[in-house]
Short mmCIF file of C-alpha atoms and ligand atoms in Angstrom, two decimals:
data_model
loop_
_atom_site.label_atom_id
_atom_site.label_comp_id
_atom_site.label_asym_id
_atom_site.label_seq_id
_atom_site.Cartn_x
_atom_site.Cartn_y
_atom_site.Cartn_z
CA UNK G 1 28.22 -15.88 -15.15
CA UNK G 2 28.32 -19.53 -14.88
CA UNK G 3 26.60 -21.84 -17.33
CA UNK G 4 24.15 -23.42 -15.33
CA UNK G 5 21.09 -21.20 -15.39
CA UNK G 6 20.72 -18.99 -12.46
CA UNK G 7 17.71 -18.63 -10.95
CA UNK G 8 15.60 -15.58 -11.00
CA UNK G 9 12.78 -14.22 -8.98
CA UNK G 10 8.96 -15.15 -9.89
CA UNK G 11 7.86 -12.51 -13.51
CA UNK G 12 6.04 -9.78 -11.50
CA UNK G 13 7.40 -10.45 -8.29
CA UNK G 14 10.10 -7.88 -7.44
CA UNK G 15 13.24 -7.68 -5.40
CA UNK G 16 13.29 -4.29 -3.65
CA UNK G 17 16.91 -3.43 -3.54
CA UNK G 18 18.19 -1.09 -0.55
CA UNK G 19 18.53 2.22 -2.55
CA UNK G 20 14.97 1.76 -3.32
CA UNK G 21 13.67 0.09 0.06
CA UNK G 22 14.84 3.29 1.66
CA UNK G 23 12.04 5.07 0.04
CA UNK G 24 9.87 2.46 0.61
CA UNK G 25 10.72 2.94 4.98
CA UNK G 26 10.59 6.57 4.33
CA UNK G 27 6.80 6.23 3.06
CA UNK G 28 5.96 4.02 5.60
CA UNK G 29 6.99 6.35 8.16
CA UNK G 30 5.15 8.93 6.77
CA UNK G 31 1.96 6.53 6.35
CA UNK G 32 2.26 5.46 10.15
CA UNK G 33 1.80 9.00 11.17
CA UNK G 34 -0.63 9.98 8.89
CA UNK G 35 -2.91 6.60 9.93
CA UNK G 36 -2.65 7.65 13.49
CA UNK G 37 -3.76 10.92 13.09
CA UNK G 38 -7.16 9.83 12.41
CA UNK G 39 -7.29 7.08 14.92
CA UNK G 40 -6.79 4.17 13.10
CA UNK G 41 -5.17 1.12 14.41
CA UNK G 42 -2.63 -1.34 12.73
CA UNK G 43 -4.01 -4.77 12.22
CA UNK G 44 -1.97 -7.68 10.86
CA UNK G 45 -3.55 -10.97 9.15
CA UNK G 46 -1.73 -13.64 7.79
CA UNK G 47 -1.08 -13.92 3.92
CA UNK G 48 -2.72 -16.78 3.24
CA UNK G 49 -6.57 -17.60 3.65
CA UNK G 50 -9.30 -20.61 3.16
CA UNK G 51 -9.69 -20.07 -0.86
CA UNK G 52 -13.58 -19.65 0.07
CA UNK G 53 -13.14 -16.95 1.85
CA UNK G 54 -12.37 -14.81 -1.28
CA UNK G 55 -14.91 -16.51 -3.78
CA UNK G 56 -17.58 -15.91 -0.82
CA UNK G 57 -16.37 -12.18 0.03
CA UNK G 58 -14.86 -10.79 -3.95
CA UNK G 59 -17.40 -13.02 -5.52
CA UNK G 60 -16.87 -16.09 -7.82
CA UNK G 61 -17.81 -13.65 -11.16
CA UNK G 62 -14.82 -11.37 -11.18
CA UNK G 63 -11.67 -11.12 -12.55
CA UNK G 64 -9.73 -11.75 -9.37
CA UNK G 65 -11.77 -14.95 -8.45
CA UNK G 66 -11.96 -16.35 -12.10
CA UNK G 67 -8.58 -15.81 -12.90
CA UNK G 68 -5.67 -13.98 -11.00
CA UNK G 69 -6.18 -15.96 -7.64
CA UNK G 70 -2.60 -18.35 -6.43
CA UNK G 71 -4.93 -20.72 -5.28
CA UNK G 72 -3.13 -24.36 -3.99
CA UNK G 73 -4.15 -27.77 -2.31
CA UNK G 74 -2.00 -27.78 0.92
CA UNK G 75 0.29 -30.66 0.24
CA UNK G 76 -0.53 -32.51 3.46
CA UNK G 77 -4.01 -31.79 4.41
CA UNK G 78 -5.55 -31.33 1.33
CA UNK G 79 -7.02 -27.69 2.75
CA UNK G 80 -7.69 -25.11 -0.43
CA UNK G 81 -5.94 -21.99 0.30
CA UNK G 82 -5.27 -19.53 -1.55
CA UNK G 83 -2.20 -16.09 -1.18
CA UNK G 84 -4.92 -13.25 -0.56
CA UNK G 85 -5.32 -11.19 -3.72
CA UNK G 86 -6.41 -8.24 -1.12
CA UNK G 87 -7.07 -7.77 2.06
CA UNK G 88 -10.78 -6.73 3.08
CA UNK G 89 -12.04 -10.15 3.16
CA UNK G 90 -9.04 -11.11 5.54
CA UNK G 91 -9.55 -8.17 7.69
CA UNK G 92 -13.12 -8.31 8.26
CA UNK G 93 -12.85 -12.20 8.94
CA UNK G 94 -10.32 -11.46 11.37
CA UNK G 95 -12.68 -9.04 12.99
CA UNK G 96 -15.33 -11.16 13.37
CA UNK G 97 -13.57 -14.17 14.66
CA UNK G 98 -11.89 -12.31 17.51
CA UNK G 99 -15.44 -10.41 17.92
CA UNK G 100 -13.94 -7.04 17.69
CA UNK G 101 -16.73 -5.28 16.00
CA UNK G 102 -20.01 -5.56 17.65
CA UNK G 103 -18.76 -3.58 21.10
CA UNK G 104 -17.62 -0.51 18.96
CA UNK G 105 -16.42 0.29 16.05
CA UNK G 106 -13.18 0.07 14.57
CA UNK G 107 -10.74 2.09 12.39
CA UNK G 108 -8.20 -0.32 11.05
CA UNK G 109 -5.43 -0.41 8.77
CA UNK G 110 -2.88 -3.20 7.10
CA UNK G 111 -0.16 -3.37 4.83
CA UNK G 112 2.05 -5.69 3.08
CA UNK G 113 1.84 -7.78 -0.20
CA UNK G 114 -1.12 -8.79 -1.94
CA UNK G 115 -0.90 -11.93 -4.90
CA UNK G 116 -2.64 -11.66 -8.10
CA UNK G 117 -1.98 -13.87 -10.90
CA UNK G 118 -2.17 -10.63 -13.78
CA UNK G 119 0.15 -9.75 -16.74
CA UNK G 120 2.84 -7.71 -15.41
CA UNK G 121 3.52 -4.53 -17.07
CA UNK G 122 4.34 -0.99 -15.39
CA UNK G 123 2.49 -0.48 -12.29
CA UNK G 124 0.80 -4.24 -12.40
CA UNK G 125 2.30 -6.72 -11.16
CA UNK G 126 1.88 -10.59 -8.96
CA UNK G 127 3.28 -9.61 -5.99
CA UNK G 128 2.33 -6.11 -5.19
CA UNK G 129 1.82 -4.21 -2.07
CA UNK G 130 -0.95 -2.24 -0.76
CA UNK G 131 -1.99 -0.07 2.10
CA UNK G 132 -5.59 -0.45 3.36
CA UNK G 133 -7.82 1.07 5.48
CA UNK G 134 -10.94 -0.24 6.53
CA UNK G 135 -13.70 1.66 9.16
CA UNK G 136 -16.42 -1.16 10.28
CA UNK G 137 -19.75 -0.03 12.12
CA UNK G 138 -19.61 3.38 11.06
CA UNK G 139 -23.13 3.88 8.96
CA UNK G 140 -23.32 7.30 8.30
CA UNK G 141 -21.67 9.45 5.13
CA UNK G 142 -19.30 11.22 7.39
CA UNK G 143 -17.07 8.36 7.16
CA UNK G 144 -17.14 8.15 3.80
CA UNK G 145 -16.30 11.87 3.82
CA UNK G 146 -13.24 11.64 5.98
CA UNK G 147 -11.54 8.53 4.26
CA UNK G 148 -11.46 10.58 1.59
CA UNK G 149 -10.61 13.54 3.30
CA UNK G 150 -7.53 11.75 4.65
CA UNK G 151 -6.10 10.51 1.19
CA UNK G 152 -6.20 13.89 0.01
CA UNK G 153 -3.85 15.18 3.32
CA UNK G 154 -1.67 12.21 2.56
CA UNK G 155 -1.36 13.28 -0.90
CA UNK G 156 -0.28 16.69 0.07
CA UNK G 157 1.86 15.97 2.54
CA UNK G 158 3.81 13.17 0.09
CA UNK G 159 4.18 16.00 -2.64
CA UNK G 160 1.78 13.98 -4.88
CA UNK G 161 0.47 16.38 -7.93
CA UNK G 162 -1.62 15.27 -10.53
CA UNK G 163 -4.30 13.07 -8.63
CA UNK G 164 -7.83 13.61 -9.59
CA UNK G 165 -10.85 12.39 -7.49
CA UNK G 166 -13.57 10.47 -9.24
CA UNK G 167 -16.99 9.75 -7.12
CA UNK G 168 -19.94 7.26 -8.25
CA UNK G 169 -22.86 5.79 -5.70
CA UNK G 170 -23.71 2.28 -6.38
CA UNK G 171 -26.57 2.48 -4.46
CA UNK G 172 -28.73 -0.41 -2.71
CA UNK G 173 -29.33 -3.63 -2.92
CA UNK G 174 -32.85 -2.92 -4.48
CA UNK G 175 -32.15 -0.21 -6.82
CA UNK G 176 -28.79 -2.27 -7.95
CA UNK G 177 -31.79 -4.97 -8.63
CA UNK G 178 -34.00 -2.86 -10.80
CA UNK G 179 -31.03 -1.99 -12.97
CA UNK G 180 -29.27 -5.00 -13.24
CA UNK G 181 -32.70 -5.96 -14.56
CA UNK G 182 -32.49 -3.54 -17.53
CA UNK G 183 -29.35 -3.72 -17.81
CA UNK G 184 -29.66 -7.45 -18.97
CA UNK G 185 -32.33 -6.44 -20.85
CA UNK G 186 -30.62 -3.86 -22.62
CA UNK G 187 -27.03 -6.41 -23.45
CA UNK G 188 -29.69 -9.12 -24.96
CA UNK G 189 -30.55 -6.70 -27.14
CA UNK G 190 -27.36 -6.12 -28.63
CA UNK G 191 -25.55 -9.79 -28.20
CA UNK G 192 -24.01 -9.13 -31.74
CA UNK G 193 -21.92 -6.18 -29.91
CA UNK G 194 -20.86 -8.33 -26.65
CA UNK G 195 -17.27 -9.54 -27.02
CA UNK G 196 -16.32 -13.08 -25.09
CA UNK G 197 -16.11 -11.73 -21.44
CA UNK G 198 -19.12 -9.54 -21.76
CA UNK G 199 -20.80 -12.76 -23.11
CA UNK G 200 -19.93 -14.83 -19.99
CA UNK G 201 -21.10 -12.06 -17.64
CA UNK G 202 -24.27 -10.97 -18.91
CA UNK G 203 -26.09 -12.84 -16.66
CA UNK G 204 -23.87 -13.34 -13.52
CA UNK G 205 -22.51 -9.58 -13.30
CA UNK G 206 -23.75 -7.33 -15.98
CA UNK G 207 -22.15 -4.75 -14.18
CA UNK G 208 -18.78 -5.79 -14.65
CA UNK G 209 -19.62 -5.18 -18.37
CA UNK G 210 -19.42 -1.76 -17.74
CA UNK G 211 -16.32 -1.73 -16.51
CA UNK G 212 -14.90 -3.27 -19.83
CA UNK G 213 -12.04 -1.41 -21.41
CA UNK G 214 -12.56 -3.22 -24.82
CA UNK G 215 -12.97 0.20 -27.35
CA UNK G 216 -15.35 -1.42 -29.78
CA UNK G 217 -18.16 -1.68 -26.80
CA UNK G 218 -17.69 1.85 -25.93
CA UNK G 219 -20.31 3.23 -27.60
CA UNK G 220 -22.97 0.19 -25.94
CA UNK G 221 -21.67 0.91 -22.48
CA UNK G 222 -22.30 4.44 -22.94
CA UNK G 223 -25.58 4.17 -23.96
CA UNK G 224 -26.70 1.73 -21.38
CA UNK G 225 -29.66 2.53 -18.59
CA UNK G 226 -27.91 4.06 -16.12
CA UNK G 227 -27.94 3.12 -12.64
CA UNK G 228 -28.43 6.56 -11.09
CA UNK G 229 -31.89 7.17 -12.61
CA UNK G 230 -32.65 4.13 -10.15
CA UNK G 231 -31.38 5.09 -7.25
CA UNK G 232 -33.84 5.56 -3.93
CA UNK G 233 -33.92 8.36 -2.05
CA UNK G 234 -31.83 7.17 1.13
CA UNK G 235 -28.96 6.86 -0.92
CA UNK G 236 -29.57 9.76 -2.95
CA UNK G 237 -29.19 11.94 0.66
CA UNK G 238 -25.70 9.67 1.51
CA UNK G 239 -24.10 10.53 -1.91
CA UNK G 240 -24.98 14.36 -1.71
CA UNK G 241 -23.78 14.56 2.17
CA UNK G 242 -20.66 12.83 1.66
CA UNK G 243 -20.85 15.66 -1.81
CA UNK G 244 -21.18 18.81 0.83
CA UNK G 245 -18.64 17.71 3.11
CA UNK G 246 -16.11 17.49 0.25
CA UNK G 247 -16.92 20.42 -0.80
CA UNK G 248 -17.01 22.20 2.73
CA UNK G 249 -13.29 21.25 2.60
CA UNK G 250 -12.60 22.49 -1.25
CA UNK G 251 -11.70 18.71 -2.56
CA UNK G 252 -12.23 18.77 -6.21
CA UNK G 253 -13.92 15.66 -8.00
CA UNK G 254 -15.66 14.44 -10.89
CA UNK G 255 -19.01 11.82 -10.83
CA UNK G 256 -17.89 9.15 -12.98
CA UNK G 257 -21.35 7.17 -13.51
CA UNK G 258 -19.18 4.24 -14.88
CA UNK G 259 -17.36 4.01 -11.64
CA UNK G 260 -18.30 0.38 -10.42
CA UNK G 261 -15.34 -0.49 -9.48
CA UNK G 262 -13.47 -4.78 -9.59
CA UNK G 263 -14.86 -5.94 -6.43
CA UNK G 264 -18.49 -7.35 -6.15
CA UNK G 265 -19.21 -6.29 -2.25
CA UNK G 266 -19.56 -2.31 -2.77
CA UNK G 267 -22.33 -0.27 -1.95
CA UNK G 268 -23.41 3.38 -1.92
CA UNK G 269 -19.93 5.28 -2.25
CA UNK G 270 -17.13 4.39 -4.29
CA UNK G 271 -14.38 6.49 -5.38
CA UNK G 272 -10.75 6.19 -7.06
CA UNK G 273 -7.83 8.64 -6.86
CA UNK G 274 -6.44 8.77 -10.90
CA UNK G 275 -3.17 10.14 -12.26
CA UNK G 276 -2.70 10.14 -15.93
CA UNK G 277 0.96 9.76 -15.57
CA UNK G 278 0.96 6.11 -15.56
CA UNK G 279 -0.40 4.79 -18.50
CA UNK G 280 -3.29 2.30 -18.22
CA UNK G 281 -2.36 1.77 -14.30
CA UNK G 282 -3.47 5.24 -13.60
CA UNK G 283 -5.51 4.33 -10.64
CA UNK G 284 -3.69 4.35 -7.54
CA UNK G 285 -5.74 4.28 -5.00
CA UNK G 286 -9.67 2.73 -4.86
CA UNK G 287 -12.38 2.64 -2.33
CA UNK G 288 -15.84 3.05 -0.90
CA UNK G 289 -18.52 1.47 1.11
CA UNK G 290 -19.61 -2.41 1.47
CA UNK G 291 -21.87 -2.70 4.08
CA UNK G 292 -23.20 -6.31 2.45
CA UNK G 293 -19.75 -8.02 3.08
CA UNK G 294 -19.73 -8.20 7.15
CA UNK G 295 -22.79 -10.37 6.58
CA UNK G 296 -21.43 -12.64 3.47
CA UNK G 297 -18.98 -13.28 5.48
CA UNK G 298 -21.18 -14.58 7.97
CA UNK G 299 -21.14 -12.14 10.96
CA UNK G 300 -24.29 -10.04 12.05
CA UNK G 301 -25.29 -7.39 9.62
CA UNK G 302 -22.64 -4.15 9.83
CA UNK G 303 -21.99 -1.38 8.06
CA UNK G 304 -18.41 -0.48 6.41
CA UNK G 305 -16.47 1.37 4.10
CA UNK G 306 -12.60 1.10 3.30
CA UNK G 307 -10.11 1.74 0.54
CA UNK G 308 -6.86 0.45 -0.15
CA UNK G 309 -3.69 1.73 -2.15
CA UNK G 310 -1.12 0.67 -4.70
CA UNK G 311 2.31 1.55 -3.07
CA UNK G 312 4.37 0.84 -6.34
CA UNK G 313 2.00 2.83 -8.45
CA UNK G 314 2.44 5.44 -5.48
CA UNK G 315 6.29 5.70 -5.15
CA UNK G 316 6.27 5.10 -8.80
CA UNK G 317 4.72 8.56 -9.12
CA UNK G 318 6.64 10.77 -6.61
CA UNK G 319 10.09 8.80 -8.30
CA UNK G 320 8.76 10.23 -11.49
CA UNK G 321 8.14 13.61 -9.61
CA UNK G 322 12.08 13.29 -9.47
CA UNK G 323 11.68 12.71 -5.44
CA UNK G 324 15.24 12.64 -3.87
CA UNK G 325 15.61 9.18 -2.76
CA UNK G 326 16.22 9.64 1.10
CA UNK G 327 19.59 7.88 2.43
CA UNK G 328 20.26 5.60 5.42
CA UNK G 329 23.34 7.01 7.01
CA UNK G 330 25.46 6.35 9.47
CA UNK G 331 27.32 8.65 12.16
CA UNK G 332 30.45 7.34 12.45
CA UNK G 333 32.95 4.76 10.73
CA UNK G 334 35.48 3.17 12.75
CA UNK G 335 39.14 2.42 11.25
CA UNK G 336 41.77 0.37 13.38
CA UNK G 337 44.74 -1.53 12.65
CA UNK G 338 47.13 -4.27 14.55
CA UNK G 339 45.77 -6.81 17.36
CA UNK G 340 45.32 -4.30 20.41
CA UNK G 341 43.76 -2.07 17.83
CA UNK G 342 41.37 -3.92 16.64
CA UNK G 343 40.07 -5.56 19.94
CA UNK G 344 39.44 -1.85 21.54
CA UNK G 345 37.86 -1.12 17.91
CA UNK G 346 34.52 -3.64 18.46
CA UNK G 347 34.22 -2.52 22.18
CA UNK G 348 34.27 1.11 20.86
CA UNK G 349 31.75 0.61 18.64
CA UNK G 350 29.22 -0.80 20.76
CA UNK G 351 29.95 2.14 22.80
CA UNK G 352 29.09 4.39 20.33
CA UNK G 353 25.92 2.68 19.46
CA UNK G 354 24.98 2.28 23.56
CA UNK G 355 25.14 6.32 22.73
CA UNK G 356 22.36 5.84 20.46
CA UNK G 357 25.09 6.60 17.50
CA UNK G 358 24.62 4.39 13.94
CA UNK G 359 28.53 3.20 13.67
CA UNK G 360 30.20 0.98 10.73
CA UNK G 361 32.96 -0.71 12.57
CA UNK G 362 35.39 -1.91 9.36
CA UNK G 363 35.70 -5.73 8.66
CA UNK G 364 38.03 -7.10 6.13
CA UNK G 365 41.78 -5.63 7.48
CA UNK G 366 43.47 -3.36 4.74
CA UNK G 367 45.78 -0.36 5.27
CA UNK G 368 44.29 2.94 6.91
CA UNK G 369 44.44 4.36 3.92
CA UNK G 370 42.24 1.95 2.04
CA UNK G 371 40.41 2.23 5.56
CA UNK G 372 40.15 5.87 4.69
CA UNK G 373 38.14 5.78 1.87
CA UNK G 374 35.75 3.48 3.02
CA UNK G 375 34.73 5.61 5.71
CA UNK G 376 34.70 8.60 3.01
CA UNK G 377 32.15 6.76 1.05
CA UNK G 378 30.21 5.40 3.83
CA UNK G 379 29.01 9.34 4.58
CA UNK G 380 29.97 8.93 8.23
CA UNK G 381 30.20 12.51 9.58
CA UNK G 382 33.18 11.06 12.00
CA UNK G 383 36.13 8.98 11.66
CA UNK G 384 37.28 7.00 14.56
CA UNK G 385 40.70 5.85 13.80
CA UNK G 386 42.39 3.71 16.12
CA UNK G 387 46.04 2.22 16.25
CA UNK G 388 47.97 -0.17 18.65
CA UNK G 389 49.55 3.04 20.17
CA UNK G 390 46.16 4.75 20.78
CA UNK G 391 44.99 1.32 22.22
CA UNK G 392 47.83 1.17 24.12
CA UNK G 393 46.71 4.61 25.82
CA UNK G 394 43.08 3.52 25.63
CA UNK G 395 42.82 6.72 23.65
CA UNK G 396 41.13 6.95 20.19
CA UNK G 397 41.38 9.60 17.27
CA UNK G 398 38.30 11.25 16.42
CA UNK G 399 38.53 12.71 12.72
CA UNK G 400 35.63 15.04 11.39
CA UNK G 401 34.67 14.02 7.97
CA UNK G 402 34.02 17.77 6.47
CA UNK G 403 37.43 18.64 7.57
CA UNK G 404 38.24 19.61 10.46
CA UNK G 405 41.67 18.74 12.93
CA UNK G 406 42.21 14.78 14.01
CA UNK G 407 42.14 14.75 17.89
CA UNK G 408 42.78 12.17 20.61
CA UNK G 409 40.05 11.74 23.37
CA UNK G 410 40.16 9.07 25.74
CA UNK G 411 37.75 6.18 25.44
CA UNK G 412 36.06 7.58 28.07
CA UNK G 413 35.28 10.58 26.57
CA UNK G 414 34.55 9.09 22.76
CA UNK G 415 30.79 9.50 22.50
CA UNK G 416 30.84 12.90 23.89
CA UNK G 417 33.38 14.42 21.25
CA UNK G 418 31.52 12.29 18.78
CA UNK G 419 28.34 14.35 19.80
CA UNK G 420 29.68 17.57 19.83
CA UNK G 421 31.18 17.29 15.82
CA UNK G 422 27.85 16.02 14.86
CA UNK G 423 25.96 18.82 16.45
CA UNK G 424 28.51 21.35 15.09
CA UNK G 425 27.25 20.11 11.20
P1 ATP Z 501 -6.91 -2.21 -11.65
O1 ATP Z 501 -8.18 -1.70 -12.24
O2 ATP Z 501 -5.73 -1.33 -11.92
O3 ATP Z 501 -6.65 -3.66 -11.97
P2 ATP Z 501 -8.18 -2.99 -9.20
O4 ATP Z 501 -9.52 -2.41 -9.29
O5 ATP Z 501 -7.98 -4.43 -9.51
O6 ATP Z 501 -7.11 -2.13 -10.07
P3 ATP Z 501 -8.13 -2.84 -6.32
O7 ATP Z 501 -8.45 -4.26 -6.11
O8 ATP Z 501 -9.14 -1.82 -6.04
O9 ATP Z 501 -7.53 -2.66 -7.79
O10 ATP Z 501 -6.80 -2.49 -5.50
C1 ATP Z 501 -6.52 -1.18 -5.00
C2 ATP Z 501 -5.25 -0.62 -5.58
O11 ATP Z 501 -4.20 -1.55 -5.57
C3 ATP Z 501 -5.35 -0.24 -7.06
O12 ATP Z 501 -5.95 1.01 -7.21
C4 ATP Z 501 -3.90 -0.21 -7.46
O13 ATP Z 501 -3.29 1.00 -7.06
C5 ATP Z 501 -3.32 -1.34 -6.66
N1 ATP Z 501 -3.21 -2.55 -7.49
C6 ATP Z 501 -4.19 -3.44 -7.81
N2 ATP Z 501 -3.70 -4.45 -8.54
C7 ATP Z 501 -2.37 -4.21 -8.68
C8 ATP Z 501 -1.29 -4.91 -9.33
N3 ATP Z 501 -1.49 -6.06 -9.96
N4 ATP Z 501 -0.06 -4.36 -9.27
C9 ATP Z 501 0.18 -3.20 -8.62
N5 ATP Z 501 -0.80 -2.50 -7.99
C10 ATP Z 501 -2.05 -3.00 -8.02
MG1 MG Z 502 -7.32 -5.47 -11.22
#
């Protein structure tokens, strides 16, 4: 190391090396699929938005709005913007400028990083990465039902033990009223108990309060009114149908009347997919319905319901389930020494890989041995190895990793006899 300091990547932001990206593909792959098998539809929006498009849509009383947003002046037009600290508000904006929604509805999904400005610890970080789904115009419980539905397959089918389901209503706008009303009510009564945050919320978002995970207001939260002695009756019948259909298809889950999850804009259904293997970041993947946001964001009234994912927290639990990390290979490695040699060597390869065939062509010179090992390490299941007297024949020799006799093939012939030792394996 040199003296002068070298620079290191943003706290919380992470490099993901290629051992570890390879995983990373691997779950994308499998989260492609498993999106397309319920019809949704890859959407992409840029990463950063008008900063009041997050205060109007996550609400300017909540933690991500008062305090974890990268918010910024552009430089040279003096525009607020701010890196999106999630991706609903972005995706329904998008919908409604490009008018997507009001034809028919849509099942979307997105993926990529999301910015918050938190303290980074296991599982939490500033740059983090989520996959979301959102379904817009759909009003009935069914929907609900299947989003839910589908994290469970995509649980089994990644391997994933250990993730419990946990179910709360938030019901409507009216009945939210009536409570929030005693709710306040109640908190003034007890101001003594209220620590700082609580304090500051009380009568902005007294629901938020809650959610608090300070221990010595446990025992206040818990005795609070509740909100589902105030719930109406059309609500009531979308909890318990989204309840049957679970149930029709044996998913397990617990009500968690606390359940009122970060984000201001829910409705109705919300749910959250909990492992206890990770410490406090146990939640890994959080959703439900919001069918007030279409509107706060200023389109026509629409209904919608969506959840998103934590992808470290995610592949943080299936590394922990000791998940073999999968490994990019390649199929063949090709050694060559002396002028001729090397010249037939780079047409060769792009032979091979017109034949579809993943080929490390050696850079760098060294003696075949050396040459050797490389292409022993590389996991190549074939060798090419060419000289100036092969060249000179335009003839290569083909080598089978696992053992197996060296033989000469003509150029012409290379990709075949590549082929048939690979198929042999
Ligand atoms: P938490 O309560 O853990 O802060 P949240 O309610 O803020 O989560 P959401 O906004 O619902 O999280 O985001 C959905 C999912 O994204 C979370 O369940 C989690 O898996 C993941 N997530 C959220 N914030 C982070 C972060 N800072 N680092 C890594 N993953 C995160
Ligand atoms: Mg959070």
């Amino acid at each position: 190391m040199s003296d002068s300091k070298t620079i290191q990547a943003v706290r919380g932001m992470n490099d993901i090396l290629p051992d570890e990206a390879e995983l990373w593909l691997w779950f994308e792959e499998v989260v492609r699929d498993w999106l397309h098998g319920y019809g949704y539809r890859n959407i992409r929006m840029p990463l950063v938005e008008p900063t009041a498009l997050f205060k109007r849509a996550i609400g300017e009383v909540t933690d991500i709005v008062e305090k974890e947003m990268y918010s910024f002046e552009d430089a040279l037009n003096g525009d607020q913007l701010t890196l999106r600290p999630e991706a609903t508000a972005s995706c329904v904006r998008a919908v409604l400028q490009h008018n997507l929604l009001y034809n028919a509805p849509q099942r979307l999904y997105y993926s990529g990083p999301m910015f918050r400005h938190e303290r980074p610890q296991k599982g939490r970080y500033r740059q983090f990465h989520q996959v979301g789904v959102e379904a817009l115009g759909f009003a009935g419980p069914d929907i609900d039902a299947e989003q839910i539905l589908m994290c469970a397959r995509l649980w089994r089918r990644l391997g994933l033990r250990d993730v419990a389901l946990q179910l709360n209503t938030l019901g409507d706008t009216a009945s939210r009223h009536r409570h929030r009303v005693k709710l306040i009510a109640y908190f003034e009564q007890h101001r003594d108990v209220l620590d700082a945050d609580a304090t500051r919320r009380l009568y902005t978002n007294p629901l938020r309060i809650l959610d608090s995970k300070n221990p010595a207001m446990q025992e206040l939260v818990a005795g609070a009114p509740r909100l589902a002695d105030e719930l109406d009756e059309d609500a009531l019948r979308h909890f318990d149908e989204v309840q049957a259909i679970l149930k029709r298809h044996d998913v397990a889950f617990e009500i968690n009347p606390n359940l009122v999850r970060g984000l201001d804009y829910y409705n109705r259904t919300v749910f959250e997919w909990v492992t206890t293997r990770l410490g406090a970041q146990g939640t890994i993947c959080a959703g439900g319905r919001y069918d007030g946001l279409v509107e706060q964001i200023g389109g026509k009234p629409a209904p919608a319901t969506g959840f998103a994912m934590g992808v470290e927290r995610l592949l943080a639990l299936l590394q922990e389930d000791g998940m073999a990390l999968p490994k990019a290979e390649v199929d063949v490695y090709v050694v060559h020494q002396g002028e001729l040699a090397s010249r037939l060597a780079s047409r060769v390869a792009e032979q091979l890989r017109d034949g579809r065939l993943r080929v490390l062509l050696h850079c760098g010179g060294g003696s075949f041995k050396s040459q050797m090992k490389k292409a022993d390490a590389s996991g190549a299941a074939v060798a090419v190895v060419i000289g100036d007297d092969e060249a000179q024949a335009n003839e290569v020799s083909v080598k089978p990793m696992q053992g197996g006799e060296q033989k000469r093939v003509s150029v012409q012939n290379l990709v075949a006899a590549v082929n048939r030792i690979i198929k042999q394996e």
